[in-house]
Amino acid sequence: MAVTIKDVAKQAGVSPATVSRVIADNPRISSKTKQKVREVMEELGYFPNFQARNLVAKKSQTLGIVMENSATLAFQNPFFPEVLRGISTRAHGSQYGLYLSTGATQEEIHREVVEMAQGKRVDGIILLYSKIGDPVMEYLGQCGLPFSVVGRPYKDPETVSYVDNDNINNAKETVEYLIGLGHRHIAFVGGATDFVVSLDRMEGYRQALDQHDIPFVEAYAVNQELMQGKEREAIRQLMALDVPPTAIVTHDDMVAYEVIGYLEDLQIRVPEDISIIGFNNHAISKHLKPPLSTVDISIYELGLHAAELVLEKITDESVPPKQVVVSSRLIERGSCRRL
Amino acid sequence: MAVTIKDVAKQAGVSPATVSRVIADNPRISSKTKQKVREVMEELGYFPNFQARNLVAKKSQTLGIVMENSATLAFQNPFFPEVLRGISTRAHGSQYGLYLSTGATQEEIHREVVEMAQGKRVDGIILLYSKIGDPVMEYLGQCGLPFSVVGRPYKDPETVSYVDNDNINNAKETVEYLIGLGHRHIAFVGGATDFVVSLDRMEGYRQALDQHDIPFVEAYAVNQELMQGKEREAIRQLMALDVPPTAIVTHDDMVAYEVIGYLEDLQIRVPEDISIIGFNNHAISKHLKPPLSTVDISIYELGLHAAELVLEKITDESVPPKQVVVSSRLIERGSCRRL
DNA sequence: CTGAAAGCGCTTACAG
DNA sequence: CTGAAAGCGCTTACAG
């Protein structure tokens, strides 16, 4: 059996209550007693039982991390480890542990979150994505548990603490960068349209076109739903248009790599024949040929702030919801050319 | 306050013990009572408190994941999310949760592991790396907590449950593949030499050379310690040798990308002037130009088995240590050419 | 400055 | 088939 507070108490000739106070470094305990108890703890190899401690303290010193695991997408993308690194760093600084959701479907995730919250497994939750009509976000909003979101909530964003990039502006500036290079026929390959980030980037794309009096061409705007897994065919069709685009903005570097591959198969060269720009600045993007121009979104910072936001809420429930915008920057490399 | 077992008991007109038994689906409870209790649970929105339940059950239904976080390396590498996906899938299947270590230094990690184990925070641990003289592994071996390792332990491997690739053979076959293409001057860019996987791959490299009567050239074998962060310079020196290599094996795809970049700066083309092969088959490697030949090590499977192994140990402490070898395969793409 | 007692929310022999 | 009681390992008013 593991050594408990009672064993220490007996050995040190004090009461369990005193041992408990020594652990908490209660100032009302004499330093002699503290020292004695600490020696015994050392000697017996005592370690506090978290379950017991958390049960009475009504907290867990743990943050729940909820991610989209469906289709293994979140895991494939380097976004996840990097945001986790940010969260981990901040959580560790406040002695918080990390508990990961493992569910694959939306239902499983939802159930897990309810269990985490109701079962008092975690003191707060970080939601790593924001999608439209998400029951998980809905539940979090109601249940009262502190939480933060990476990404702007679709509904009532001002009522929740979240961290995000200015995705609309990012996309806008990205498109304007291409316009500045002389492009007028710019396509956009977006992500799943139930994610807010996808909507925002599409919105920025449209805004940029609008402001520069470039008509929005339906066929230039592609997204995951439209492609239905047939990315190759979608790109083929895009390039087979009467007026094919001279530049493509993709919502993620990984997608950019794929698109570049499809284009090559069509004997279309980047950047000679077409310019490509990505998003998220993966670690390998600079090693590509041509090196991929992209938008760095400071993923690590997103994680850091997400953790900071929940931790704030946990420390003081009454703190009003807070929104943090993390800066992004366009990184020019070799995948776009001036027309 | 959250609703407890007592509230349910009162409302249902039974004792708390009965409610507890209904939760556990104890067969000795009449189905009428069960139904009634379940209705009340539903009605009141009851959820069991994990802390309390775990305290008495002396288990946590949680697996601890311990990773190397130093220098942010583990996080950058796609290995981590993929192995986590495997673990997550298996753990979820057995209703186990995942608890992540957050420490950055070896000392912090060690302390965390001791806390996880002694504090009964987790029922078992998966160690995501194997290095020489690792105090964490040492501790795990002694403390009696079920654990498994991704990677062969350096000391007494037969006494611990681990999953690994046959790294020696992988490297050997990789080198032999290059020999088969007519290469005789083959360099090896390895990882940190305190990781067992690095040693193994180096060993396989030497074995292949030996068996084909190719002398081992000291200057051809580079590793992380030797380079000391000056990878570019190391590659320059390598190529400036009197007899420069005609092929380079790198211990990870990410390293291969970098090396390719440095080579290009030296006006050395891949695969025309030199062949390159990587390890671990990152998702983007196929999109590179040239597409990177590499060794796929079934990372997802590694995670799956690692979880399986701890879970086995947790279910039955007496089960003997088990070793699983996960298959790997060389993927020929465009980065190597026949001499 | 320290201890006895109650209690956190649950489970599980022990009775009946 | 069900309940009363003890207990998991800790913390924290309440006394003194």
XYZ file of C-alpha atoms (C1' of nucleotides) in Angstrom:
710
model
C 0.000 0.000 0.000
C 1.088 3.504 -0.694
C 2.051 5.584 2.299
C -0.672 7.978 3.406
C -0.954 11.051 5.488
C -1.785 8.867 8.480
C 1.450 6.946 8.258
C 3.386 10.157 8.187
C 1.380 11.521 11.093
C 1.997 8.478 13.261
C 5.699 8.375 12.480
C 6.092 12.081 13.137
C 4.006 11.985 16.278
C 1.465 14.519 15.060
C -2.100 14.413 13.758
C -3.048 13.876 10.138
C -4.444 17.401 10.125
C -1.041 18.750 10.930
C 0.564 16.799 8.136
C -2.030 18.138 5.770
C -1.198 21.654 6.890
C 2.482 21.068 6.397
C 1.793 19.987 2.836
C -0.155 23.177 2.287
C 2.654 25.097 3.983
C 0.147 26.587 6.389
C 1.845 29.483 8.243
C 0.233 28.541 11.531
C 2.393 25.448 11.852
C 5.689 25.914 13.687
C 8.771 25.546 11.609
C 10.045 22.819 13.921
C 6.973 20.732 13.308
C 7.146 21.422 9.594
C 10.712 20.308 9.439
C 10.050 17.161 11.395
C 7.057 16.251 9.258
C 8.932 16.939 6.072
C 11.739 14.686 7.152
C 9.300 11.892 7.778
C 7.577 12.477 4.455
C 10.932 12.217 2.761
C 11.871 9.166 4.745
C 8.674 7.286 4.012
C 8.482 8.516 0.463
C 5.126 10.125 0.917
C 3.203 11.543 -2.042
C -0.221 13.114 -1.823
C -3.030 11.222 -3.484
C -4.508 13.467 -6.130
C -7.865 11.821 -6.201
C -8.399 12.391 -2.499
C -7.021 15.869 -2.536
C -9.060 16.878 -5.536
C -12.193 15.347 -4.145
C -12.219 17.577 -1.102
C -10.684 20.603 -2.797
C -13.279 20.331 -5.541
C -10.763 20.965 -8.251
C -8.504 18.861 -10.394
C -5.637 21.098 -11.454
C -6.290 19.813 -14.919
C -7.248 21.400 -18.208
C -9.276 19.467 -20.741
C -8.198 19.753 -24.356
C -10.900 19.081 -26.899
C -9.945 18.569 -30.503
C -11.559 17.477 -33.676
C -10.304 14.051 -34.312
C -12.629 13.139 -37.106
C -11.050 11.795 -40.230
C -7.752 12.011 -38.386
C -7.451 15.491 -39.759
C -6.460 17.350 -36.641
C -3.674 14.913 -36.039
C -2.170 15.032 -39.475
C -1.916 18.748 -39.443
C 1.075 20.257 -37.674
C -1.307 22.767 -36.162
C -2.200 20.429 -33.363
C 1.239 19.728 -31.866
C 2.202 23.355 -32.095
C -0.898 24.700 -30.388
C -0.517 21.984 -27.788
C 3.033 23.120 -27.140
C 1.745 26.596 -26.363
C -0.961 25.284 -24.082
C 1.427 22.904 -22.401
C 3.932 25.604 -21.633
C 1.393 27.887 -20.029
C -0.383 25.123 -18.146
C 2.850 23.757 -16.795
C 3.731 27.196 -15.520
C 0.633 27.147 -13.332
C 1.005 23.536 -12.286
C -1.899 22.409 -14.372
C -2.049 19.081 -16.072
C -3.528 18.312 -19.465
C -6.304 15.875 -20.175
C -6.966 15.007 -23.787
C -10.230 14.135 -25.439
C -10.035 10.954 -27.461
C -13.409 10.776 -29.165
C -13.551 10.393 -32.902
C -17.094 11.459 -33.668
C -18.936 14.572 -32.669
C -21.194 12.525 -30.414
C -18.290 10.905 -28.620
C -16.603 14.228 -28.104
C -19.777 15.715 -26.769
C -20.221 12.905 -24.287
C -16.619 13.174 -23.204
C -16.915 16.872 -22.604
C -20.014 16.396 -20.495
C -18.191 13.747 -18.486
C -15.126 15.916 -18.029
C -17.258 18.773 -16.835
C -19.829 16.984 -14.710
C -17.411 14.393 -13.474
C -15.117 17.144 -12.238
C -12.264 15.659 -14.143
C -11.067 19.056 -15.310
C -11.262 22.604 -14.016
C -11.609 24.104 -17.432
C -11.634 23.264 -21.095
C -9.881 24.502 -24.189
C -11.783 23.920 -27.378
C -9.314 23.708 -30.255
C -11.738 24.568 -33.010
C -14.785 26.618 -33.728
C -17.503 25.375 -35.989
C -21.021 26.374 -36.767
C -23.812 24.905 -34.690
C -21.410 22.939 -32.552
C -23.266 21.221 -29.691
C -20.044 21.037 -27.711
C -19.635 24.801 -27.714
C -23.317 25.131 -26.933
C -22.959 22.875 -23.945
C -19.857 24.631 -22.672
C -21.657 27.925 -22.819
C -24.426 26.578 -20.631
C -22.700 24.341 -18.144
C -20.775 27.085 -16.423
C -17.362 25.430 -16.592
C -14.588 27.861 -17.502
C -13.494 27.402 -21.087
C -11.712 29.107 -23.926
C -11.726 28.559 -27.640
C -9.077 28.684 -30.303
C -11.047 30.397 -33.026
C -13.904 32.842 -32.932
C -17.262 31.304 -31.994
C -19.901 31.625 -34.636
C -22.634 32.588 -32.193
C -22.326 35.386 -29.650
C -18.546 35.579 -29.755
C -18.521 38.449 -27.273
C -19.841 36.158 -24.559
C -16.924 33.729 -24.668
C -13.203 33.944 -24.122
C -11.362 33.055 -27.281
C -8.153 33.641 -29.138
C -7.982 33.950 -32.866
C -6.165 35.496 -35.759
C -7.833 38.169 -37.769
C -8.611 35.658 -40.440
C -10.728 37.953 -42.552
C -7.983 40.497 -42.785
C -5.317 37.860 -43.274
C -7.090 36.487 -46.275
C -7.836 39.956 -47.532
C -4.223 41.008 -47.334
C -3.097 37.793 -48.905
C -5.327 38.355 -51.879
C -4.250 41.968 -52.041
C -0.664 40.823 -52.098
C -1.461 38.814 -55.203
C -3.362 41.711 -56.704
C -0.293 43.810 -56.046
C 1.694 41.333 -58.053
C -0.665 41.982 -60.950
C -3.033 39.046 -60.519
C -6.705 39.527 -61.317
C -7.798 35.941 -61.677
C -7.399 34.559 -58.230
C -8.917 31.311 -57.035
C -9.497 30.275 -53.471
C -9.351 26.712 -52.198
C -10.980 26.761 -48.804
C -11.649 24.266 -46.043
C -14.780 22.750 -44.607
C -17.449 25.429 -44.572
C -18.721 24.596 -41.118
C -15.520 25.931 -39.617
C -15.581 29.617 -38.825
C -12.009 30.054 -39.940
C -12.987 28.850 -43.406
C -15.842 31.318 -43.608
C -13.631 34.139 -42.448
C -10.959 33.474 -44.995
C -13.517 33.257 -47.736
C -14.986 36.518 -46.539
C -11.584 38.184 -46.675
C -11.117 36.848 -50.170
C -14.379 38.424 -51.268
C -13.649 41.700 -49.562
C -10.333 42.031 -51.331
C -11.911 41.361 -54.702
C -14.685 43.844 -53.975
C -12.373 46.619 -52.996
C -10.362 46.182 -56.130
C -13.352 45.905 -58.402
C -12.555 42.384 -59.365
C -15.710 40.391 -59.972
C -16.279 37.351 -57.799
C -16.278 34.279 -60.011
C -18.246 31.400 -58.571
C -16.027 28.791 -60.168
C -12.931 30.279 -58.572
C -14.161 29.612 -55.055
C -13.708 26.000 -54.123
C -14.141 24.404 -50.726
C -14.043 21.011 -49.114
C -17.745 20.324 -49.546
C -17.593 21.210 -53.217
C -14.620 18.970 -53.831
C -16.014 16.021 -51.897
C -12.648 14.390 -51.689
C -12.055 14.808 -55.389
C -9.430 17.489 -55.054
C -7.517 16.435 -58.116
C -10.581 16.669 -60.307
C -11.531 20.008 -58.759
C -8.154 21.458 -59.646
C -8.362 20.031 -63.143
C -11.722 21.694 -63.667
C -10.445 24.933 -62.225
C -7.591 25.038 -64.689
C -9.830 23.987 -67.566
C -11.997 27.097 -67.244
C -12.144 29.483 -70.159
C -10.225 31.929 -68.057
C -8.186 29.872 -65.635
C -6.796 31.571 -62.511
C -3.256 32.892 -62.484
C -3.027 32.484 -58.723
C -4.506 30.229 -56.066
C -4.880 30.915 -52.374
C -5.210 27.737 -50.323
C -6.415 27.667 -46.756
C -3.553 25.535 -45.515
C -0.012 24.759 -46.581
C -0.744 21.063 -46.703
C -3.469 21.750 -49.231
C -1.071 23.925 -51.157
C 1.380 21.022 -51.453
C -1.323 18.820 -52.837
C -2.538 21.415 -55.262
C 0.987 21.958 -56.484
C 1.262 18.247 -57.089
C -1.953 18.162 -59.126
C -0.858 21.157 -61.126
C 2.405 19.482 -61.978
C 0.553 16.487 -63.247
C -1.210 18.925 -65.557
C 2.163 20.268 -66.644
C 1.465 23.563 -64.956
C 4.493 24.984 -63.178
C 4.628 26.991 -59.953
C 5.330 29.887 -59.961
C 6.045 30.228 -63.675
C 2.543 29.371 -64.835
C 0.596 29.963 -61.663
C 1.193 31.465 -58.241
C 0.276 29.633 -55.055
C 0.085 30.837 -51.492
C -0.770 28.872 -48.379
C -1.750 29.413 -44.775
C -0.296 28.349 -41.426
C 3.407 28.206 -42.312
C 4.263 24.598 -41.645
C 7.817 23.841 -40.646
C 8.555 22.241 -43.980
C 7.049 24.900 -46.209
C 10.319 26.725 -46.471
C 11.980 23.571 -47.715
C 9.586 23.021 -50.570
C 10.471 23.712 -54.127
C 9.588 26.353 -54.756
C 9.628 27.509 -51.132
C 5.993 28.144 -50.305
C 4.762 31.645 -49.629
C 2.321 31.469 -46.756
C 0.756 33.240 -43.817
C 2.257 32.551 -40.436
C -0.496 32.555 -37.831
C 1.587 32.186 -34.655
C 0.123 28.869 -33.656
C 2.193 28.635 -30.513
C 0.819 31.988 -29.364
C -2.696 30.809 -29.988
C -2.095 27.937 -27.597
C -0.433 30.125 -25.016
C -3.327 32.571 -24.936
C -5.978 29.897 -24.996
C -4.458 28.445 -21.840
C -4.094 31.875 -20.309
C -7.748 32.613 -20.937
C -9.131 29.491 -19.253
C -6.728 29.850 -16.392
C -7.978 33.380 -15.830
C -11.547 32.165 -15.798
C -10.681 29.394 -13.383
C -8.948 31.778 -11.016
C -11.790 34.244 -11.109
C -15.118 33.149 -12.480
C -16.391 36.694 -12.516
C -13.829 37.949 -14.988
C -15.632 39.047 -18.153
C -15.064 37.137 -21.378
C -11.989 38.290 -23.166
C -10.957 38.141 -26.796
C -7.378 37.970 -27.931
C -6.225 38.525 -31.473
C -2.873 37.031 -32.316
C -0.876 38.615 -35.077
C -0.136 36.954 -38.371
C 2.238 37.814 -41.100
C 2.602 37.039 -44.726
C 5.829 35.294 -45.554
C 7.001 35.867 -49.070
C 8.899 32.972 -50.517
C 9.161 31.612 -53.969
C 5.736 30.324 -54.953
C 4.245 33.565 -56.274
C 5.434 35.643 -59.164
C 4.701 39.078 -60.503
C 2.635 39.089 -63.645
C -23.948 22.126 -6.283
C -23.703 19.177 -8.566
C -26.193 16.417 -8.021
C -24.811 13.466 -6.104
C -25.672 9.892 -5.552
C -27.528 10.931 -2.408
C -29.855 13.246 -4.255
C -30.684 10.494 -6.674
C -31.199 8.031 -3.829
C -33.581 10.312 -1.999
C -35.575 11.149 -5.083
C -35.812 7.513 -6.114
C -36.650 6.325 -2.631
C -33.676 3.986 -2.358
C -30.338 4.003 -0.587
C -27.153 5.512 -2.015
C -25.695 2.021 -2.131
C -28.428 0.952 -4.459
C -27.832 3.883 -6.747
C -24.166 3.004 -6.808
C -25.041 -0.526 -7.783
C -27.313 0.654 -10.529
C -24.453 2.688 -11.933
C -22.279 -0.394 -11.872
C -25.154 -2.358 -13.407
C -24.935 -4.841 -10.581
C -27.008 -7.908 -11.540
C -28.383 -8.250 -8.024
C -30.528 -5.159 -8.426
C -34.026 -5.718 -9.752
C -34.726 -4.307 -13.136
C -37.622 -2.303 -11.748
C -35.357 -0.557 -9.294
C -32.758 -0.033 -11.956
C -35.223 1.539 -14.264
C -36.598 3.812 -11.582
C -33.146 4.921 -10.514
C -32.073 5.522 -14.073
C -35.090 7.671 -14.688
C -34.239 9.780 -11.678
C -30.606 10.039 -12.743
C -31.739 11.255 -16.110
C -34.233 13.642 -14.575
C -31.763 15.200 -12.177
C -28.918 15.126 -14.668
C -26.723 13.013 -12.492
C -23.099 12.342 -13.406
C -20.683 10.347 -11.303
C -17.829 12.261 -9.746
C -14.609 10.766 -11.063
C -12.474 11.891 -8.199
C -14.668 10.136 -5.668
C -15.135 7.061 -7.733
C -11.449 6.761 -8.489
C -10.487 7.340 -4.898
C -12.329 4.318 -3.666
C -11.792 2.206 -6.742
C -8.066 2.953 -6.565
C -7.801 3.545 -10.249
C -8.125 6.490 -12.544
C -9.058 5.090 -15.934
C -6.319 7.291 -17.278
C -3.104 6.679 -19.170
C -0.177 9.001 -18.745
C 1.704 9.973 -21.892
C 5.273 11.038 -21.373
C 7.102 12.748 -24.173
C 10.328 14.540 -24.723
C 9.425 18.132 -24.973
C 12.877 19.577 -24.812
C 13.820 21.963 -27.521
C 10.268 21.625 -28.763
C 11.516 18.795 -30.908
C 8.866 16.241 -30.182
C 6.181 18.714 -31.042
C 7.599 19.845 -34.331
C 7.898 16.357 -35.603
C 4.786 14.792 -37.070
C 5.696 11.654 -35.183
C 4.023 12.892 -32.051
C 0.501 13.539 -33.326
C 0.472 10.314 -35.258
C 1.585 8.115 -32.403
C -0.892 9.935 -30.195
C -3.644 9.137 -32.636
C -2.847 5.450 -32.305
C -2.771 5.636 -28.535
C -5.926 7.682 -28.436
C -7.852 5.229 -30.547
C -6.926 2.247 -28.427
C -7.402 4.054 -25.130
C -10.786 5.358 -26.157
C -11.839 1.841 -27.023
C -11.252 0.807 -23.423
C -12.747 3.929 -21.917
C -9.408 5.245 -20.833
C -8.531 8.904 -20.786
C -5.198 10.458 -21.663
C -3.103 12.601 -19.392
C -0.186 14.441 -20.948
C 3.134 15.336 -19.408
C 3.995 18.985 -19.865
C 7.501 19.230 -18.482
C 10.216 20.718 -20.638
C 13.345 19.471 -18.926
C 14.311 15.987 -17.945
C 14.015 16.925 -14.273
C 10.522 18.283 -14.700
C 9.428 15.222 -16.591
C 10.872 12.990 -13.939
C 9.041 14.822 -11.197
C 5.814 14.699 -13.155
C 6.090 10.995 -13.696
C 6.675 10.387 -10.020
C 3.638 12.497 -9.229
C 1.479 10.734 -11.776
C 2.495 7.379 -10.395
C 2.530 8.058 -6.666
C -0.373 10.449 -6.791
C -2.455 7.776 -8.501
C -3.272 10.154 -11.269
C -2.842 7.483 -13.903
C -3.152 3.724 -14.033
C -0.276 3.308 -16.406
C 2.224 5.217 -18.450
C 3.375 5.225 -22.039
C 6.871 6.495 -22.534
C 7.179 7.906 -26.035
C 10.933 7.629 -26.344
C 13.819 5.508 -25.250
C 17.123 7.032 -24.375
C 20.257 5.861 -22.671
C 20.514 6.251 -18.934
C 17.069 7.747 -18.668
C 16.103 8.236 -15.017
C 12.447 8.231 -15.985
C 12.658 4.744 -17.426
C 14.704 3.689 -14.421
C 12.029 4.960 -12.100
C 9.216 3.322 -14.023
C 11.018 0.021 -13.839
C 11.188 0.238 -10.083
C 7.920 1.811 -9.053
C 5.733 -1.032 -10.171
C 3.279 1.039 -12.189
C 2.323 -0.604 -15.482
C 4.062 1.078 -18.381
C 5.077 0.569 -21.963
C 7.642 2.216 -24.150
C 7.715 3.261 -27.760
C 11.244 2.220 -28.606
C 13.480 -0.488 -27.260
C 14.917 0.240 -23.819
C 18.668 0.401 -23.705
C 18.960 -1.621 -20.528
C 17.316 -4.998 -19.972
C 14.811 -4.655 -22.794
C 13.416 -8.114 -22.117
C 12.086 -6.948 -18.759
C 9.828 -4.255 -20.147
C 6.887 -4.128 -22.523
C 7.752 -2.096 -25.545
C 6.910 -1.647 -29.179
C 9.472 -0.777 -31.761
C 10.448 -1.119 -35.362
C 13.404 -3.244 -36.260
C 15.496 -0.152 -36.648
C 18.759 -1.961 -37.172
C 17.353 -3.909 -40.055
C 15.499 -0.935 -41.450
C 18.681 1.026 -41.683
C 20.559 -1.953 -43.013
C 18.051 -2.528 -45.773
C 17.947 1.120 -46.580
C 21.674 1.207 -47.068
C 21.532 -2.010 -49.034
C 18.931 -0.452 -51.266
C 21.407 2.280 -52.064
C 24.179 -0.232 -52.548
C 21.881 -2.015 -54.930
C 21.601 1.182 -56.892
C 25.357 1.153 -57.252
C 26.306 3.474 -54.409
C 29.487 2.794 -52.441
C 30.011 6.152 -50.810
C 27.085 6.451 -48.490
C 26.863 8.968 -45.676
C 24.596 8.783 -42.663
C 23.114 11.774 -40.889
C 21.838 10.492 -37.585
C 20.021 11.917 -34.593
C 20.992 12.503 -30.987
C 23.174 9.611 -29.890
C 21.501 9.177 -26.551
C 18.395 7.877 -28.268
C 18.371 4.151 -28.830
C 16.746 4.549 -32.212
C 19.721 6.606 -33.352
C 22.163 3.979 -32.209
C 20.185 1.255 -33.893
C 20.056 2.982 -37.202
C 23.725 3.707 -37.060
C 24.324 0.067 -36.262
C 22.277 -1.018 -39.266
C 24.263 1.372 -41.412
C 27.519 -0.212 -40.277
C 26.244 -3.729 -40.708
C 25.242 -3.066 -44.281
C 28.625 -1.612 -45.100
C 30.370 -4.535 -43.422
C 28.444 -7.160 -45.278
C 29.220 -5.533 -48.578
C 32.871 -4.962 -47.805
C 32.536 -1.250 -47.923
C 34.881 0.408 -45.467
C 33.310 2.536 -42.760
C 34.477 6.105 -43.247
C 34.408 8.141 -40.048
C 33.689 11.376 -41.863
C 30.597 9.885 -43.489
C 28.866 9.304 -40.176
C 27.405 12.485 -38.806
C 25.076 12.888 -35.843
C 23.418 15.617 -33.878
C 26.194 15.943 -31.313
C 28.824 16.232 -34.028
C 26.897 18.906 -35.866
C 26.095 20.931 -32.761
C 23.372 22.829 -34.505
C 25.638 23.640 -37.439
C 23.933 21.349 -39.874
C 24.638 23.506 -42.877
C 28.346 23.559 -42.151
C 28.368 19.826 -41.526
C 26.842 19.158 -44.908
C 29.270 21.530 -46.560
C 32.197 19.702 -45.008
C 30.735 16.372 -45.967
C 30.511 17.399 -49.596
C 33.957 18.961 -49.518
C 35.639 15.647 -48.724
C 38.126 14.284 -51.200
C 35.645 11.567 -51.961
C 32.240 13.033 -51.234
C 29.315 10.653 -50.743
C 27.010 9.849 -53.623
C 24.137 9.125 -51.281
C 22.965 10.256 -47.855
C 20.710 8.431 -45.449
C 19.053 10.777 -42.950
C 17.364 9.609 -39.798
C 14.203 11.606 -40.382
C 12.408 13.117 -43.349
C 12.503 16.537 -41.789
C 16.274 16.309 -41.674
C 16.273 15.146 -45.269
C 14.398 18.294 -46.315
C 16.959 20.439 -44.627
C 19.860 18.573 -46.081
C 18.353 18.887 -49.540
C 18.109 22.615 -48.994
C 21.752 22.889 -47.981
C 22.807 20.811 -50.939
C 20.930 23.059 -53.286
C 22.717 26.049 -51.872
C 25.894 24.224 -52.836
C 24.521 23.715 -56.336
C 24.245 20.017 -55.760
C 21.089 18.520 -57.212
C 18.977 15.667 -55.850
C 18.882 13.022 -57.217
C 21.078 13.920 -60.194
C 24.204 14.630 -58.177
C 23.380 12.844 -54.972
C 20.731 10.473 -53.657
C 18.863 11.117 -50.436
C 16.637 8.875 -48.379
C 14.749 9.677 -45.204
C 12.958 7.945 -42.374
C 9.431 8.103 -40.951
C 7.494 8.993 -44.084
C 5.933 12.309 -43.183
C 2.670 13.190 -44.836
C 4.311 15.813 -47.010
C 7.280 13.786 -48.159
C 5.427 12.566 -51.195
C 4.738 16.137 -52.229
C 8.354 17.207 -52.192
C 10.356 17.746 -55.311
C 11.779 15.297 -55.855
C 9.346 13.142 -53.920
C 11.347 11.819 -51.000
C 12.185 8.151 -50.762
C 11.814 7.133 -47.161
C 11.057 4.363 -44.711
C 7.538 4.179 -43.408
C 7.613 3.019 -39.799
C 3.874 2.670 -39.149
C 3.743 5.306 -36.460
C 0.054 4.843 -35.868
C 0.629 1.159 -35.182
C 3.367 1.993 -32.736
C 0.869 4.047 -30.764
C -1.827 1.417 -30.974
C 0.445 -1.292 -29.623
C 1.982 0.896 -26.959
C -1.513 1.503 -25.600
C -2.395 -2.158 -25.936
C 0.674 -3.140 -23.952
C 0.016 -0.893 -20.955
C -3.620 -1.775 -20.958
C -2.696 -5.448 -20.795
C -0.415 -4.782 -17.872
C -3.090 -2.799 -16.118
C -5.652 -5.539 -16.577
C -3.302 -8.210 -15.371
C -0.173 -7.198 -13.527
C 1.208 -10.682 -13.733
C 1.352 -10.786 -17.511
C 4.992 -11.084 -18.567
C 6.662 -8.236 -20.422
C 5.953 -8.354 -24.103
C 7.794 -6.980 -27.077
C 6.098 -6.007 -30.284
C 7.880 -5.287 -33.516
C 5.946 -3.186 -35.960
C 6.714 -3.572 -39.617
C 8.318 -0.913 -41.728
C 8.724 -0.575 -45.411
C 10.928 1.293 -47.750
C 9.047 3.616 -50.026
C 10.798 4.296 -53.278
C 10.109 7.706 -54.664
C 12.222 10.074 -56.643
C 15.116 11.128 -54.451
C 17.498 8.287 -55.213
C 19.012 7.355 -58.514
C 20.932 4.431 -59.900
C 24.607 5.108 -60.417
C 0.278 26.293 17.270
C -2.236 21.685 17.096
C -5.951 18.026 17.283
C -10.656 15.710 16.922
C -14.289 15.495 13.984
C -16.923 15.977 10.012
C -17.167 15.527 5.315
C -15.883 15.454 -0.046
C -18.863 11.570 -3.285
C -18.405 7.372 -4.025
C -17.994 1.707 -3.350
C -18.314 -2.601 -1.071
C -18.210 -6.134 2.258
C -21.581 -7.507 5.693
C -26.216 -8.344 7.116
C -30.724 -9.413 6.398
C -32.836 -7.896 -3.743
C -31.580 -3.855 -0.642
C -29.696 -0.997 3.268
C -26.559 0.667 7.127
C -21.951 1.299 7.903
C -17.249 1.741 7.146
C -13.807 3.602 4.513
C -10.878 5.502 0.241
C -7.043 9.772 1.555
C -7.394 13.986 2.087
C -8.932 19.139 3.957
C -10.929 22.462 6.935
C -13.834 24.817 10.068
C -14.171 24.517 15.066
C -12.069 24.228 19.536
C -8.621 24.833 22.616
